[in-house]
XYZ file of C-alpha atoms in Angstrom:
288
model
C 19.144 -11.069 15.021
C 15.268 -11.192 13.418
C 13.791 -12.022 10.112
C 11.694 -9.079 10.224
C 14.893 -6.629 10.825
C 16.585 -8.136 8.011
C 13.470 -7.599 6.043
C 13.590 -4.249 6.788
C 17.090 -3.595 6.240
C 17.035 -4.954 2.654
C 14.011 -2.837 2.014
C 15.295 0.225 2.974
C 18.620 -0.644 1.143
C 16.536 -1.484 -1.804
C 13.943 1.479 -1.736
C 16.553 4.221 -0.353
C 14.401 5.431 2.374
C 12.392 4.388 5.552
C 8.982 5.677 3.779
C 9.834 3.583 0.600
C 10.315 0.607 2.937
C 7.023 1.352 4.954
C 5.196 1.364 1.624
C 6.417 -1.852 0.235
C 6.281 -3.482 3.652
C 3.098 -1.992 4.382
C 4.202 -0.849 7.973
C 4.496 2.395 9.712
C 7.519 4.297 9.271
C 8.778 3.945 12.472
C 8.515 0.352 12.977
C 10.974 0.200 10.278
C 13.389 2.916 11.782
C 13.260 0.614 14.970
C 14.408 -2.478 13.722
C 17.042 -0.926 11.429
C 18.342 0.623 14.681
C 17.952 -2.708 16.594
C 19.646 -4.457 14.002
C 22.708 -1.965 13.858
C 22.948 -2.480 17.771
C 22.967 -6.478 17.259
C 25.541 -6.419 14.602
C 27.805 -3.209 16.568
C 28.090 -1.242 12.953
C 25.852 1.541 10.854
C 24.417 -0.146 8.133
C 23.226 3.124 6.395
C 24.926 6.751 5.938
C 22.236 9.327 6.047
C 23.043 12.203 3.509
C 20.049 14.523 2.888
C 17.084 12.545 2.082
C 18.126 9.625 1.170
C 19.805 6.473 2.852
C 22.796 5.054 1.085
C 24.544 1.942 2.270
C 27.973 1.473 4.381
C 30.728 -0.487 3.893
C 29.006 -3.309 6.594
C 26.101 -2.814 5.057
C 26.763 -3.609 1.295
C 28.560 -6.550 3.085
C 25.581 -7.662 4.553
C 22.907 -6.957 1.759
C 23.302 -9.934 -0.346
C 23.171 -12.227 2.267
C 20.541 -10.789 4.253
C 18.725 -11.003 0.812
C 19.215 -14.728 0.520
C 17.894 -15.428 4.230
C 15.006 -13.492 3.725
C 14.321 -15.280 0.146
C 15.002 -18.589 1.945
C 12.508 -17.644 4.536
C 9.755 -16.673 2.008
C 9.977 -19.939 -0.281
C 9.677 -21.896 2.738
C 6.985 -20.100 4.126
C 5.317 -20.311 0.110
C 6.499 -24.457 0.092
C 4.929 -25.272 3.387
C 1.418 -22.964 2.839
C 0.704 -22.892 -0.552
C 2.078 -26.288 -2.488
C -1.902 -27.708 -3.277
C -3.105 -24.163 -3.404
C -5.736 -23.062 -6.744
C -8.899 -22.249 -7.663
C -10.498 -18.840 -7.708
C -11.256 -15.825 -5.284
C -13.425 -12.978 -5.838
C -13.042 -10.002 -3.375
C -15.128 -7.106 -3.640
C -13.907 -3.935 -2.233
C -15.135 -0.560 -1.501
C -13.240 2.810 -2.921
C -11.325 3.401 0.111
C -10.121 -0.016 0.744
C -8.743 -0.434 -3.119
C -7.217 2.780 -3.192
C -5.534 2.886 0.324
C -5.215 -1.002 1.360
C -5.680 -3.448 -0.845
C -2.631 -3.218 -3.122
C -0.174 -4.280 -0.236
C -2.636 -7.030 0.955
C -3.177 -8.768 -2.820
C 0.456 -8.133 -3.755
C 1.137 -10.278 -0.686
C -1.430 -12.685 -1.641
C -0.680 -12.643 -5.073
C 3.411 -13.383 -4.260
C 2.321 -16.458 -1.695
C -0.672 -17.955 -4.084
C -0.037 -17.300 -7.393
C -1.751 -19.978 -8.779
C -5.418 -18.726 -7.421
C -7.286 -16.804 -10.096
C -7.586 -13.841 -8.829
C -10.653 -11.421 -9.061
C -11.105 -7.926 -7.516
C -14.245 -5.573 -7.818
C -15.603 -2.488 -7.181
C -18.626 -1.477 -5.679
C -20.463 0.092 -2.932
C -20.961 -1.388 0.808
C -24.180 -2.155 0.402
C -23.957 -3.622 -2.866
C -21.026 -5.598 -2.072
C -23.243 -6.874 1.052
C -25.677 -8.142 -1.611
C -23.358 -10.000 -3.462
C -21.771 -11.543 -0.604
C -25.356 -12.909 0.313
C -26.141 -13.987 -2.759
C -22.450 -15.624 -3.427
C -21.282 -13.492 -6.339
C -18.546 -12.960 -3.995
C -15.944 -15.086 -1.773
C -15.503 -12.056 0.583
C -15.889 -8.633 0.822
C -13.812 -5.465 2.521
C -16.868 -3.076 3.329
C -18.038 -0.835 6.007
C -19.125 -2.018 9.206
C -19.859 -3.835 11.468
C -22.267 -6.036 9.465
C -24.992 -7.504 11.128
C -27.268 -8.691 8.334
C -28.668 -12.394 9.265
C -26.472 -15.061 7.711
C -23.034 -12.902 7.574
C -19.768 -12.408 9.823
C -17.539 -9.863 9.618
C -13.853 -9.009 11.243
C -12.449 -5.397 11.567
C -10.026 -5.370 8.459
C -8.958 -1.807 8.769
C -9.956 1.808 10.737
C -9.725 5.141 9.012
C -11.173 8.820 9.554
C -12.876 10.918 7.063
C -11.892 14.614 7.071
C -13.068 17.446 5.704
C -10.926 19.034 3.201
C -11.137 22.687 2.395
C -8.571 25.790 0.842
C -5.282 25.906 2.244
C -5.879 29.066 3.937
C -9.231 28.158 5.725
C -9.687 29.090 8.890
C -10.171 25.884 11.332
C -12.989 23.960 11.155
C -14.381 22.678 14.602
C -18.134 22.963 13.997
C -20.154 23.044 10.500
C -20.724 26.599 11.524
C -16.733 27.587 11.080
C -17.283 26.958 7.273
C -16.850 29.673 4.967
C -17.959 27.751 1.772
C -21.333 27.380 0.018
C -21.520 23.584 -1.195
C -19.725 20.366 -0.042
C -18.570 17.490 -2.099
C -19.094 13.937 -1.318
C -20.460 10.234 -2.609
C -23.791 9.320 -3.598
C -26.584 10.088 -0.712
C -27.056 6.522 0.668
C -23.403 5.605 1.437
C -22.655 5.835 5.645
C -20.039 8.375 5.011
C -22.731 10.764 3.837
C -24.992 9.363 6.795
C -22.143 10.532 8.918
C -21.491 13.936 7.219
C -25.082 14.839 7.336
C -25.760 14.010 11.205
C -22.336 16.096 11.958
C -24.239 19.111 9.416
C -27.544 18.911 11.107
C -26.815 18.525 14.696
C -25.801 22.378 14.365
C -28.610 23.615 11.872
C -25.872 23.696 8.817
C -28.086 20.605 7.374
C -29.575 23.028 4.212
C -25.863 23.127 3.074
C -26.210 22.009 -0.547
C -23.755 18.427 -1.005
C -22.943 17.815 -4.883
C -22.681 14.097 -5.527
C -19.327 13.831 -7.092
C -18.112 10.234 -8.124
C -14.099 10.837 -7.979
C -12.081 11.867 -5.233
C -9.818 13.319 -7.843
C -12.539 15.526 -8.806
C -13.433 16.494 -5.073
C -10.097 17.713 -4.852
C -10.304 19.962 -7.898
C -12.917 21.422 -6.954
C -11.815 22.133 -3.273
C -8.653 23.612 -4.381
C -10.343 25.687 -7.419
C -12.111 27.187 -4.223
C -15.600 26.128 -4.938
C -16.291 24.329 -1.632
C -15.483 21.615 0.608
C -14.810 18.027 0.923
C -15.417 14.918 2.684
C -12.420 12.414 1.847
C -10.666 9.597 4.115
C -7.378 10.545 5.353
C -5.857 7.513 4.194
C -7.058 8.280 0.308
C -6.162 11.917 0.713
C -2.553 11.111 0.957
C -2.499 9.265 -2.108
C -4.265 12.208 -4.395
C -1.824 14.481 -6.047
C -2.187 18.092 -4.877
C -2.924 17.298 -1.283
C -0.713 19.383 0.032
C -2.226 22.385 -1.283
C -5.491 21.915 0.599
C -6.149 21.754 4.561
C -7.879 18.744 6.354
C -10.088 19.156 9.391
C -10.792 16.195 11.750
C -14.459 15.907 12.197
C -14.182 13.587 15.434
C -16.205 10.605 15.889
C -18.768 11.596 13.045
C -15.395 10.603 11.023
C -14.338 7.323 12.074
C -14.573 4.825 9.668
C -14.216 0.861 10.076
C -13.925 -1.526 7.014
C -14.562 -5.082 7.713
C -14.120 -8.178 5.791
C -17.768 -9.555 5.351
C -18.446 -13.204 4.334
C -21.471 -15.792 4.483
C -21.336 -17.723 8.061
C -21.911 -20.763 6.211
C -19.099 -20.465 3.682
C -15.900 -19.174 3.857
C -13.635 -20.624 1.324
C -10.120 -21.583 1.759
C -8.389 -18.817 -0.256
C -10.869 -16.439 0.934
C -9.238 -17.874 4.718
C -6.052 -17.623 3.476
C -6.335 -13.929 2.640
C -7.734 -12.962 6.011
C -4.769 -14.847 7.716
C -2.089 -12.536 5.324
C -3.858 -9.489 6.586
C -3.557 -10.850 10.118
C -0.077 -11.598 9.801
C 0.731 -8.295 8.154
C -1.382 -6.397 11.230
C -0.092 -8.574 14.283
C 3.436 -7.656 12.727
C 2.871 -3.879 12.938
């Protein structure tokens, strides 16, 4: 029996589903399922009753839940005691939109649960602006598009994502820009790295003259697509969070759509609070 198994069990019991538990723990659903199966095998009894789309506790599961919650709570409080007894101060973090929408909520949630005394300031910005602010010392750390090779800065991979081309649901498959059946595209401003990659993808097949309308909201982009006005490029992780995403079709762009989000900080100054943020990310990343 392992702590990660008990944590997964408690999360499923509290949310009622593997999907809900995966969101709460920021893990893939298959990881949650494996941990539950391992725990059931170890204890020799079923812990959940599978009923339609929801899991409910079995009699053995109800008997285990309160005890498991105490164990998990004691483990978390012990970690907090050893790591955070003297933590304080301020942490200023910048992040691009995709990180704020898809990745940061779980990371910040874990950070706040461990370091409540830290004053946290999270700011949104374009990647190039965030890098300038890190260089100037306005930000302790940033999550921007990378890797970053600027003098005086260090970076480390945080997350990978892929940008997909989003069309009407009935649109034929898109393997190249020549397959597009639309007259315009929607995306962010002309100097974003997403824009550079999509422009190169279009140019490679001679569709570089296809108009690109700059739209500052993913929700608005999706609304334009569902209205039949054109196509858009949106990070896959963000698309999954938008209302109405089942009504559109996502087409992979291959290597042209690969996106990397990196932690960026000054080589000569990584604050203790920023280092703790990366430690929490590293712990979570390695658990998956």
